Amino acid sequence: MKVLVIGGGGREHALAWKLAQGARVQRVYVAPGNGGTALDPALHNVPLCTPEELADFAAAEKIALTVVGPEAPLAAGVVDLFRARGLRIFGPTKAAAMLESSKAYAKAFMQRHGIPTALYGSFTDAAAAHAHVDKHGAPIVIKADGLAAGKGVVVATSKAHAHAAIDDMLGSNTLGVQHNAEGARVVIEEFMAGEEASFIVLCDGKQVLTLATSQDHKRIGDGDTGPNTGGMGAYSPAPVVTPNVHAKVMHEIIHPTLAGMAKDGVPYTGFLYAGLMIDAQGQPRTVEFNCRLGDPEAQVILMRLKSDLFEVLMHATEGTLDQVELQWDRRTALGVVMAAHGYPQSPRKGDVITGLPAPDAEGTELQVFHAGTAQRDGQVVVNGGRVLCVTALADSVRLAQQRALAAVREIHFDGAQWRNDIGHRAIRH
Ligand code: AMP
Ligand code: GLY
């Protein structure tokens, strides 16, 4: 069987690596892939981008299953196109992917279906947005409506900060948000206190299977300081998701979301990622939905998955997820992201990466998943903001952190940035 993975980040490297272990899988293509998927003899990069090119390739190569990594092709309707052409693909349709691609849609959906989340207002008019901030005060959260690569959210600690964020998002758009059809819009939310976790499930349109829990670290600096990024590291499982919290999330968030989507005529298929805020009483609320696996959550979750992912996703596209039970490694997986000089504002490309472990030297307890890398003249070079995710398995969070950091210190490129405290909330001092 041949498999196609769409995307070129660390999440897609991890997906392709895991799918390639499938008993019936002969070949895994990654479009477009990265320097790491190019190096791996089990994976084959193909330089395809548009949904049409991808569908033509899948048809010509008789691809048994296509798996979509990032949100952009989902929002562009790649799943709808593949299905219209009779090609098997795992992911949500364009309409279902609006749970991620439009914050305003997601908030209205949650309100309509009674799914716990922060109170909010939605604005296209700057004066009305400013007035809302003046009325509610800080802290308050300003979100651009539209895809923004994880950078369209400002947690404002002062009114001035909130006003500036509104001016940027409804005006100059220095964050480069991809606006939805009706133009610039902001969602302004009540600030929620608590601890975050990533709760990701697989959906086949009717049934749901939960993946292992995880937690990522969005700020660039140790101690959760500095600007937000796409994620600087993650670990799984996340102890903040106790069995009690887990049950509440399923009962109050996941099941009502899937039932609500079905009721609205948009049955959900694909990975569904609920970003949670869990308060001191263990009450979870939804921060956001993503219509895909997280990055770098995927890297740590897939390190722990023992089941054959290809077979699981075949069931998911068949509507038979009830026949599947997932097996997990009991150990902790922890991934440390190495980012480029200048990330997140202006990552520098071209720095040469040395000290990467040989793929076969990694064994099963350490994997270096590539993200923003490329091969050039026989060398691996930096080609994006998040460059590598060095992921280790060990018996405790602390040991997994030590193992990952030891490997990080062997790898070199100029200006490399990483955090030394990934997993700190789960490490007892
Ligand atoms: P989002 O892209 O919606 O997940 O937001 C990015 C990050 O901003 C989240 O991971 C949270 O850390 C923070 N955030 C978003 N919304 C809120 C909120 N209502 N209250 C507190 N923090 C928030
Ligand atoms: N790591 C957060 C995300 O993938 O959205």
Coordinates of C-alpha atoms and ligand atoms in Angstrom, one line a residue:
M1 CA 0.0 0.0 0.0
K2 CA 1.2 3.5 -0.8
V3 CA 0.5 6.5 1.5
L4 CA 0.7 10.2 0.9
V5 CA 1.3 12.7 3.7
I6 CA 0.6 16.4 2.9
G7 CA 2.8 18.9 4.5
G8 CA 6.4 19.6 5.3
G9 CA 6.8 20.3 9.1
G10 CA 7.8 18.3 12.1
R11 CA 4.2 16.9 12.6
E12 CA 4.3 15.6 9.0
H13 CA 7.8 14.0 9.5
A14 CA 6.4 12.2 12.6
L15 CA 3.2 11.1 10.7
A16 CA 5.2 9.8 7.8
W17 CA 7.7 8.0 10.1
K18 CA 4.9 6.3 12.0
L19 CA 2.9 5.4 8.9
A20 CA 6.0 3.9 7.3
Q21 CA 6.1 1.4 10.2
G22 CA 2.7 0.0 9.1
A23 CA 2.8 -3.7 8.3
R24 CA 1.0 -3.2 4.9
V25 CA 2.7 0.0 4.0
Q26 CA 5.3 -0.2 1.1
R27 CA 5.9 3.4 0.3
V28 CA 5.3 6.8 2.0
Y29 CA 5.4 10.0 0.0
V30 CA 5.6 13.4 1.7
A31 CA 4.5 16.5 -0.2
P32 CA 6.5 18.6 -0.1
G33 CA 8.4 17.2 2.9
N34 CA 11.6 18.6 4.3
G35 CA 15.3 17.8 4.8
G36 CA 14.6 15.0 7.3
T37 CA 12.0 13.2 5.2
A38 CA 14.5 13.5 2.3
L39 CA 17.2 11.8 4.4
D40 CA 15.0 9.0 5.6
P41 CA 15.3 6.0 3.2
A42 CA 11.7 4.9 4.0
L43 CA 10.2 8.2 2.9
H44 CA 10.0 10.0 -0.5
N45 CA 9.5 13.7 -1.0
V46 CA 7.4 14.9 -3.9
P47 CA 7.3 18.6 -4.8
L48 CA 3.5 19.1 -5.0
C49 CA 1.5 21.9 -3.5
T50 CA -2.0 22.6 -4.9
P51 CA -4.9 20.3 -4.1
E52 CA -5.3 19.5 -7.9
E53 CA -1.6 18.4 -8.2
L54 CA -1.9 16.3 -5.1
A55 CA -5.1 14.6 -6.3
D56 CA -3.6 13.9 -9.7
F57 CA -0.6 12.3 -8.0
A58 CA -2.7 10.2 -5.7
A59 CA -4.8 8.9 -8.6
A60 CA -1.8 8.2 -10.8
E61 CA 0.2 6.5 -8.1
K62 CA -2.9 4.6 -6.7
I63 CA -2.3 6.0 -3.2
A64 CA -4.3 3.9 -0.7
L65 CA -4.6 6.7 1.9
T66 CA -3.7 10.4 2.1
V67 CA -3.3 12.1 5.4
V68 CA -3.3 15.9 5.8
G69 CA -1.0 17.5 8.3
P70 CA -1.5 21.3 8.3
E71 CA -4.6 23.4 8.3
A72 CA -4.0 25.4 5.1
P73 CA -4.8 22.6 2.6
L74 CA -7.8 21.6 4.7
A75 CA -9.1 25.1 4.7
A76 CA -8.5 25.1 0.9
G77 CA -10.8 22.1 0.5
V78 CA -8.3 19.3 -0.3
V79 CA -10.5 16.7 1.4
D80 CA -13.6 17.8 -0.6
L81 CA -11.6 17.5 -3.8
F82 CA -10.1 14.1 -3.0
R83 CA -13.5 12.7 -2.0
A84 CA -15.2 14.1 -5.2
R85 CA -12.6 12.1 -7.1
G86 CA -13.1 8.9 -5.1
L87 CA -9.7 9.2 -3.4
R88 CA -9.4 8.1 0.3
I89 CA -8.2 10.9 2.5
F90 CA -8.2 11.5 6.3
G91 CA -9.1 15.0 7.4
P92 CA -12.1 17.4 7.7
T93 CA -13.9 19.0 4.8
K94 CA -13.5 22.7 4.1
A95 CA -16.8 23.4 5.9
A96 CA -15.8 21.4 9.0
A97 CA -12.3 22.9 9.0
M98 CA -13.9 26.3 9.8
L99 CA -13.8 25.2 13.4
E100 CA -10.1 26.3 13.1
S101 CA -10.0 28.6 10.2
S102 CA -12.6 31.0 11.7
K103 CA -12.5 31.9 15.4
A104 CA -15.8 33.7 14.9
Y105 CA -17.5 30.5 13.5
A106 CA -16.0 28.4 16.3
K107 CA -17.1 30.7 19.0
A108 CA -20.7 31.0 17.6
F109 CA -20.7 27.2 17.3
M110 CA -19.7 26.7 20.9
Q111 CA -22.2 29.2 22.2
R112 CA -25.0 27.6 20.1
H113 CA -24.2 24.1 21.4
G114 CA -23.5 25.0 25.0
I115 CA -19.8 24.0 24.9
P116 CA -17.8 25.6 27.7
T117 CA -15.5 28.4 26.5
A118 CA -14.6 32.1 27.3
L119 CA -17.3 34.8 26.8
Y120 CA -16.6 36.8 23.7
G121 CA -17.6 39.5 21.3
S122 CA -16.9 39.6 17.5
F123 CA -16.1 42.8 15.7
T124 CA -15.3 44.2 12.3
D125 CA -15.7 47.8 13.5
A126 CA -12.6 49.2 15.3
A127 CA -14.5 51.7 17.3
A128 CA -16.9 49.1 18.7
A129 CA -13.9 46.8 19.5
H130 CA -12.1 49.6 21.3
A131 CA -15.3 50.4 23.3
H132 CA -15.6 46.7 24.3
V133 CA -12.1 46.8 25.7
D134 CA -12.8 50.0 27.6
K135 CA -15.9 48.4 29.1
H136 CA -14.3 45.1 30.1
G137 CA -10.7 46.2 31.0
A138 CA -7.6 44.0 31.1
P139 CA -6.5 41.2 31.1
I140 CA -8.4 40.5 27.9
V141 CA -7.6 38.4 24.8
I142 CA -7.7 39.8 21.2
K143 CA -7.8 37.2 18.4
A144 CA -7.6 37.8 14.6
D145 CA -10.3 35.9 12.7
G146 CA -8.4 33.8 10.1
L147 CA -5.4 31.6 9.9
A148 CA -2.3 33.2 11.4
A149 CA 0.2 30.3 12.0
G150 CA -0.3 30.5 15.8
K151 CA 0.5 34.2 15.9
G152 CA -2.9 35.8 15.7
V153 CA -3.6 35.9 19.4
V154 CA -2.7 38.7 21.9
V155 CA -3.2 38.1 25.6
A156 CA -3.3 41.8 26.6
T157 CA -2.3 42.6 30.2
S158 CA -3.3 46.3 29.8
K159 CA -6.0 48.2 28.0
A160 CA -3.3 50.0 25.9
H161 CA -1.9 46.7 24.8
A162 CA -5.4 45.5 23.8
H163 CA -6.1 48.7 21.8
A164 CA -2.8 48.4 20.0
A165 CA -3.6 44.7 19.1
I166 CA -7.1 45.8 17.7
D167 CA -5.5 48.5 15.6
D168 CA -3.0 46.0 14.2
M169 CA -5.5 43.3 13.4
L170 CA -8.2 45.5 12.0
G171 CA -5.7 47.9 10.3
S172 CA -2.1 47.4 9.4
N173 CA -2.1 43.6 9.8
T174 CA 1.6 43.3 10.6
L175 CA 0.9 39.7 11.8
G176 CA -0.1 38.7 8.2
V177 CA -3.4 37.1 9.1
Q178 CA -5.2 35.4 6.2
H179 CA -8.6 37.2 6.4
N180 CA -11.8 35.2 5.9
A181 CA -14.3 36.2 3.2
E182 CA -15.8 39.3 4.7
G183 CA -12.4 40.9 5.6
A184 CA -10.7 41.7 8.8
R185 CA -12.5 40.7 12.0
V186 CA -11.4 40.3 15.7
V187 CA -12.8 38.1 18.4
I188 CA -12.4 39.6 21.9
E189 CA -12.5 37.2 24.8
E190 CA -12.6 37.0 28.5
F191 CA -9.2 36.0 29.9
M192 CA -9.3 32.5 31.4
A193 CA -6.9 31.5 34.1
G194 CA -5.6 28.0 34.5
E195 CA -3.3 25.4 33.0
E196 CA -3.5 24.5 29.3
A197 CA -3.5 21.0 27.7
S198 CA -3.9 19.6 24.2
F199 CA -6.7 17.1 23.8
I200 CA -6.7 15.4 20.4
V201 CA -9.2 12.9 19.1
L202 CA -9.8 10.9 15.9
C203 CA -13.2 11.2 14.3
D204 CA -14.8 9.1 11.6
G205 CA -18.0 11.2 11.3
K206 CA -19.8 9.2 14.0
Q207 CA -17.4 7.7 16.4
V208 CA -14.4 9.1 18.3
L209 CA -11.2 7.7 19.6
T210 CA -9.0 9.7 22.0
L211 CA -5.3 10.1 21.5
A212 CA -2.9 10.4 24.4
T213 CA -3.0 13.8 26.1
S214 CA -0.2 16.3 25.8
Q215 CA 0.9 19.8 26.6
D216 CA 2.9 22.2 24.5
H217 CA 4.8 25.4 25.4
K218 CA 3.9 28.3 23.2
R219 CA 6.3 31.0 24.5
I220 CA 9.8 31.3 23.0
G221 CA 11.6 31.6 26.4
D222 CA 12.2 29.6 29.5
G223 CA 9.7 30.2 32.2
D224 CA 7.0 30.8 29.6
T225 CA 8.3 34.3 28.7
G226 CA 8.6 36.2 25.4
P227 CA 6.4 36.1 22.3
N228 CA 4.1 33.3 21.3
T229 CA 5.3 30.8 18.8
G230 CA 3.8 27.8 17.0
G231 CA 5.1 25.7 20.0
M232 CA 8.6 25.3 21.4
G233 CA 8.2 21.8 22.8
A234 CA 5.7 19.3 24.2
Y235 CA 5.3 16.2 26.3
S236 CA 2.8 13.4 26.7
P237 CA 1.0 12.4 28.8
A238 CA -0.1 15.7 30.5
P239 CA -0.8 14.9 34.2
V240 CA -3.1 18.0 34.4
V241 CA -5.7 15.9 32.5
T242 CA -6.6 13.6 35.4
P243 CA -9.2 10.8 34.7
N244 CA -11.8 13.1 36.1
V245 CA -10.9 16.0 33.8
H246 CA -10.7 13.5 30.9
A247 CA -14.2 12.4 31.5
K248 CA -15.5 16.0 31.7
V249 CA -13.7 16.9 28.4
M250 CA -15.4 14.0 26.6
H251 CA -18.8 14.6 28.1
E252 CA -18.8 18.5 28.0
I253 CA -16.6 19.3 25.0
I254 CA -15.8 16.4 22.6
H255 CA -19.1 14.6 22.3
P256 CA -21.2 17.8 22.1
T257 CA -18.9 19.2 19.5
L258 CA -19.2 16.1 17.3
A259 CA -22.9 15.9 17.8
G260 CA -23.2 19.7 17.1
M261 CA -21.3 19.4 13.9
A262 CA -23.4 16.5 12.7
K263 CA -26.6 18.4 13.7
D264 CA -25.4 21.4 11.7
G265 CA -25.0 19.2 8.7
V266 CA -21.2 19.3 8.8
P267 CA -20.2 15.8 10.2
Y268 CA -16.6 15.9 11.4
T269 CA -13.9 13.5 10.1
G270 CA -10.2 13.9 10.9
F271 CA -8.1 14.8 13.8
L272 CA -9.9 17.3 16.1
Y273 CA -7.7 19.2 18.6
A274 CA -9.3 20.9 21.5
G275 CA -7.0 23.4 23.2
L276 CA -8.1 23.3 26.9
M277 CA -7.8 25.7 29.8
I278 CA -8.3 23.7 33.0
D279 CA -9.0 25.9 36.1
A280 CA -8.0 25.2 39.7
Q281 CA -11.2 23.2 40.3
G282 CA -10.4 20.9 37.4
Q283 CA -13.1 22.5 35.2
P284 CA -12.1 22.4 31.5
R285 CA -13.0 25.1 29.0
T286 CA -12.2 25.3 25.3
V287 CA -9.6 27.8 24.2
E288 CA -9.7 26.9 20.6
F289 CA -10.3 24.1 18.1
N290 CA -7.7 23.0 15.6
C291 CA -8.8 20.6 12.8
R292 CA -5.5 18.7 12.7
L293 CA -2.8 17.3 15.0
G294 CA -0.8 19.8 17.0
D295 CA 2.8 20.5 16.1
P296 CA 4.9 19.6 18.2
E297 CA 2.2 17.6 20.0
A298 CA 2.1 15.1 17.2
Q299 CA 5.7 14.2 17.6
V300 CA 5.4 13.2 21.3
I301 CA 2.0 11.5 20.8
L302 CA 3.2 9.4 17.9
M303 CA 6.4 8.5 19.7
R304 CA 4.1 6.8 22.3
L305 CA 1.7 5.2 19.8
K306 CA 2.3 1.4 19.6
S307 CA -0.7 0.7 17.2
D308 CA -0.3 0.5 13.5
L309 CA -1.3 4.1 12.5
F310 CA -2.1 3.1 8.9
E311 CA -4.7 0.5 10.0
V312 CA -6.2 3.0 12.5
L313 CA -6.6 5.6 9.8
M314 CA -8.0 3.1 7.3
H315 CA -10.7 2.4 9.9
A316 CA -11.2 6.1 10.5
T317 CA -11.9 6.7 6.8
E318 CA -14.1 3.6 6.6
G319 CA -16.3 4.7 9.5
T320 CA -15.3 1.7 11.7
L321 CA -13.3 3.4 14.5
D322 CA -15.4 1.3 17.0
Q323 CA -13.3 -1.7 15.9
V324 CA -10.0 0.0 17.0
E325 CA -8.3 0.2 20.3
L326 CA -5.1 2.2 20.6
Q327 CA -2.0 0.9 22.4
W328 CA 0.3 3.4 24.1
D329 CA 3.8 3.2 25.5
R330 CA 3.4 4.0 29.2
R331 CA 6.5 6.1 29.3
T332 CA 6.7 9.9 28.8
A333 CA 7.7 11.4 25.5
L334 CA 9.2 14.8 25.5
G335 CA 10.2 16.9 22.5
V336 CA 12.4 20.0 22.5
V337 CA 12.1 22.3 19.5
M338 CA 15.3 23.9 18.1
A339 CA 14.3 27.1 16.3
A340 CA 16.2 29.3 13.9
H341 CA 18.0 32.5 14.7
G342 CA 15.4 35.3 14.8
Y343 CA 12.4 33.1 15.3
P344 CA 9.5 33.9 15.6
Q345 CA 9.7 37.4 14.2
S346 CA 12.2 36.9 11.3
P347 CA 13.8 33.4 11.2
R348 CA 17.1 33.3 9.3
K349 CA 17.5 30.5 6.6
G350 CA 20.6 28.8 5.4
D351 CA 22.5 28.0 8.5
V352 CA 24.2 24.6 8.2
I353 CA 23.1 22.0 10.7
T354 CA 25.8 19.6 12.0
G355 CA 25.8 16.8 14.7
L356 CA 22.5 15.2 13.7
P357 CA 22.5 11.6 14.9
A358 CA 22.4 9.0 12.1
P359 CA 18.8 7.8 11.6
D360 CA 19.6 4.2 12.6
A361 CA 21.6 5.4 15.7
E362 CA 18.4 6.9 17.2
G363 CA 16.8 3.6 18.2
T364 CA 13.3 3.7 19.6
E365 CA 14.0 6.1 22.5
L366 CA 15.2 9.1 20.6
Q367 CA 13.9 10.7 17.3
V368 CA 15.0 13.9 15.7
F369 CA 11.9 15.0 13.7
H370 CA 12.8 17.7 11.1
A371 CA 10.6 20.7 10.4
G372 CA 12.2 23.8 8.7
T373 CA 15.2 22.0 7.1
A374 CA 16.3 21.4 3.5
Q375 CA 19.1 19.4 1.9
R376 CA 21.6 21.6 0.0
D377 CA 24.9 20.4 -1.6
G378 CA 25.0 17.3 0.7
Q379 CA 24.3 19.3 3.8
V380 CA 21.2 19.9 5.9
V381 CA 20.4 23.6 6.3
V382 CA 17.9 25.7 8.2
N383 CA 14.9 26.4 6.0
G384 CA 12.2 27.7 8.4
G385 CA 11.4 29.0 11.9
R386 CA 11.0 25.8 13.8
V387 CA 13.9 23.6 12.6
L388 CA 14.0 20.3 14.6
C389 CA 12.0 18.6 17.3
V390 CA 14.3 16.4 19.4
T391 CA 12.1 13.8 21.0
A392 CA 12.9 11.3 23.7
L393 CA 11.0 8.6 25.6
A394 CA 11.9 7.8 29.2
D395 CA 10.3 6.6 32.5
S396 CA 9.7 10.1 33.8
V397 CA 9.3 13.6 32.5
R398 CA 12.6 14.7 34.0
L399 CA 14.5 11.8 32.4
A400 CA 12.9 12.4 29.1
Q401 CA 13.8 16.1 29.3
Q402 CA 17.4 15.2 30.2
R403 CA 17.6 12.7 27.3
A404 CA 16.2 15.2 24.8
L405 CA 18.5 18.0 26.0
A406 CA 21.6 15.8 25.8
A407 CA 20.8 15.1 22.1
V408 CA 20.0 18.8 21.5
R409 CA 23.5 19.8 22.8
E410 CA 25.1 17.5 20.2
I411 CA 23.4 19.3 17.3
H412 CA 24.7 22.6 16.1
F413 CA 23.6 25.5 13.9
D414 CA 24.3 29.2 14.3
G415 CA 21.8 31.1 16.3
A416 CA 19.9 27.9 17.4
Q417 CA 17.2 28.7 20.1
W418 CA 15.6 26.1 22.4
R419 CA 14.0 25.9 25.8
N420 CA 15.6 24.1 28.7
D421 CA 12.4 23.7 30.7
I422 CA 10.0 21.8 28.5
G423 CA 7.8 19.8 30.8
H424 CA 8.4 22.0 33.8
R425 CA 4.7 21.9 34.9
A426 CA 4.9 18.1 35.3
I427 CA 8.3 18.0 37.0
R428 CA 8.2 18.1 40.8
H429 CA 10.9 20.3 42.2
Ligands
AMP1 P1 -5.3 30.2 20.4 O1 -4.6 30.4 19.1 O2 -6.7 30.6 20.4 O3 -5.0 28.8 21.0 O4 -4.5 31.1 21.5 C1 -3.1 31.0 21.7 C2 -2.8 31.0 23.1 O5 -3.3 32.2 23.7 C3 -3.4 29.9 23.9 O6 -2.7 28.8 23.9 C4 -3.5 30.5 25.3 O7 -2.2 30.4 25.9 C5 -3.8 32.0 25.0 N1 -5.2 32.2 25.1 C6 -6.1 32.2 24.1 N2 -7.3 32.5 24.5 C7 -7.2 32.7 25.8 C8 -8.2 33.1 26.8 N3 -9.5 33.4 26.6 N4 -7.7 33.2 28.1 C9 -6.4 33.0 28.4 N5 -5.5 32.7 27.5 C10 -5.9 32.6 26.2
GLY2 N1 1.2 23.4 19.1 C1 0.0 24.1 18.9 C2 -0.6 23.8 17.6 O1 -0.2 23.0 16.8 O2 -1.6 24.5 17.3

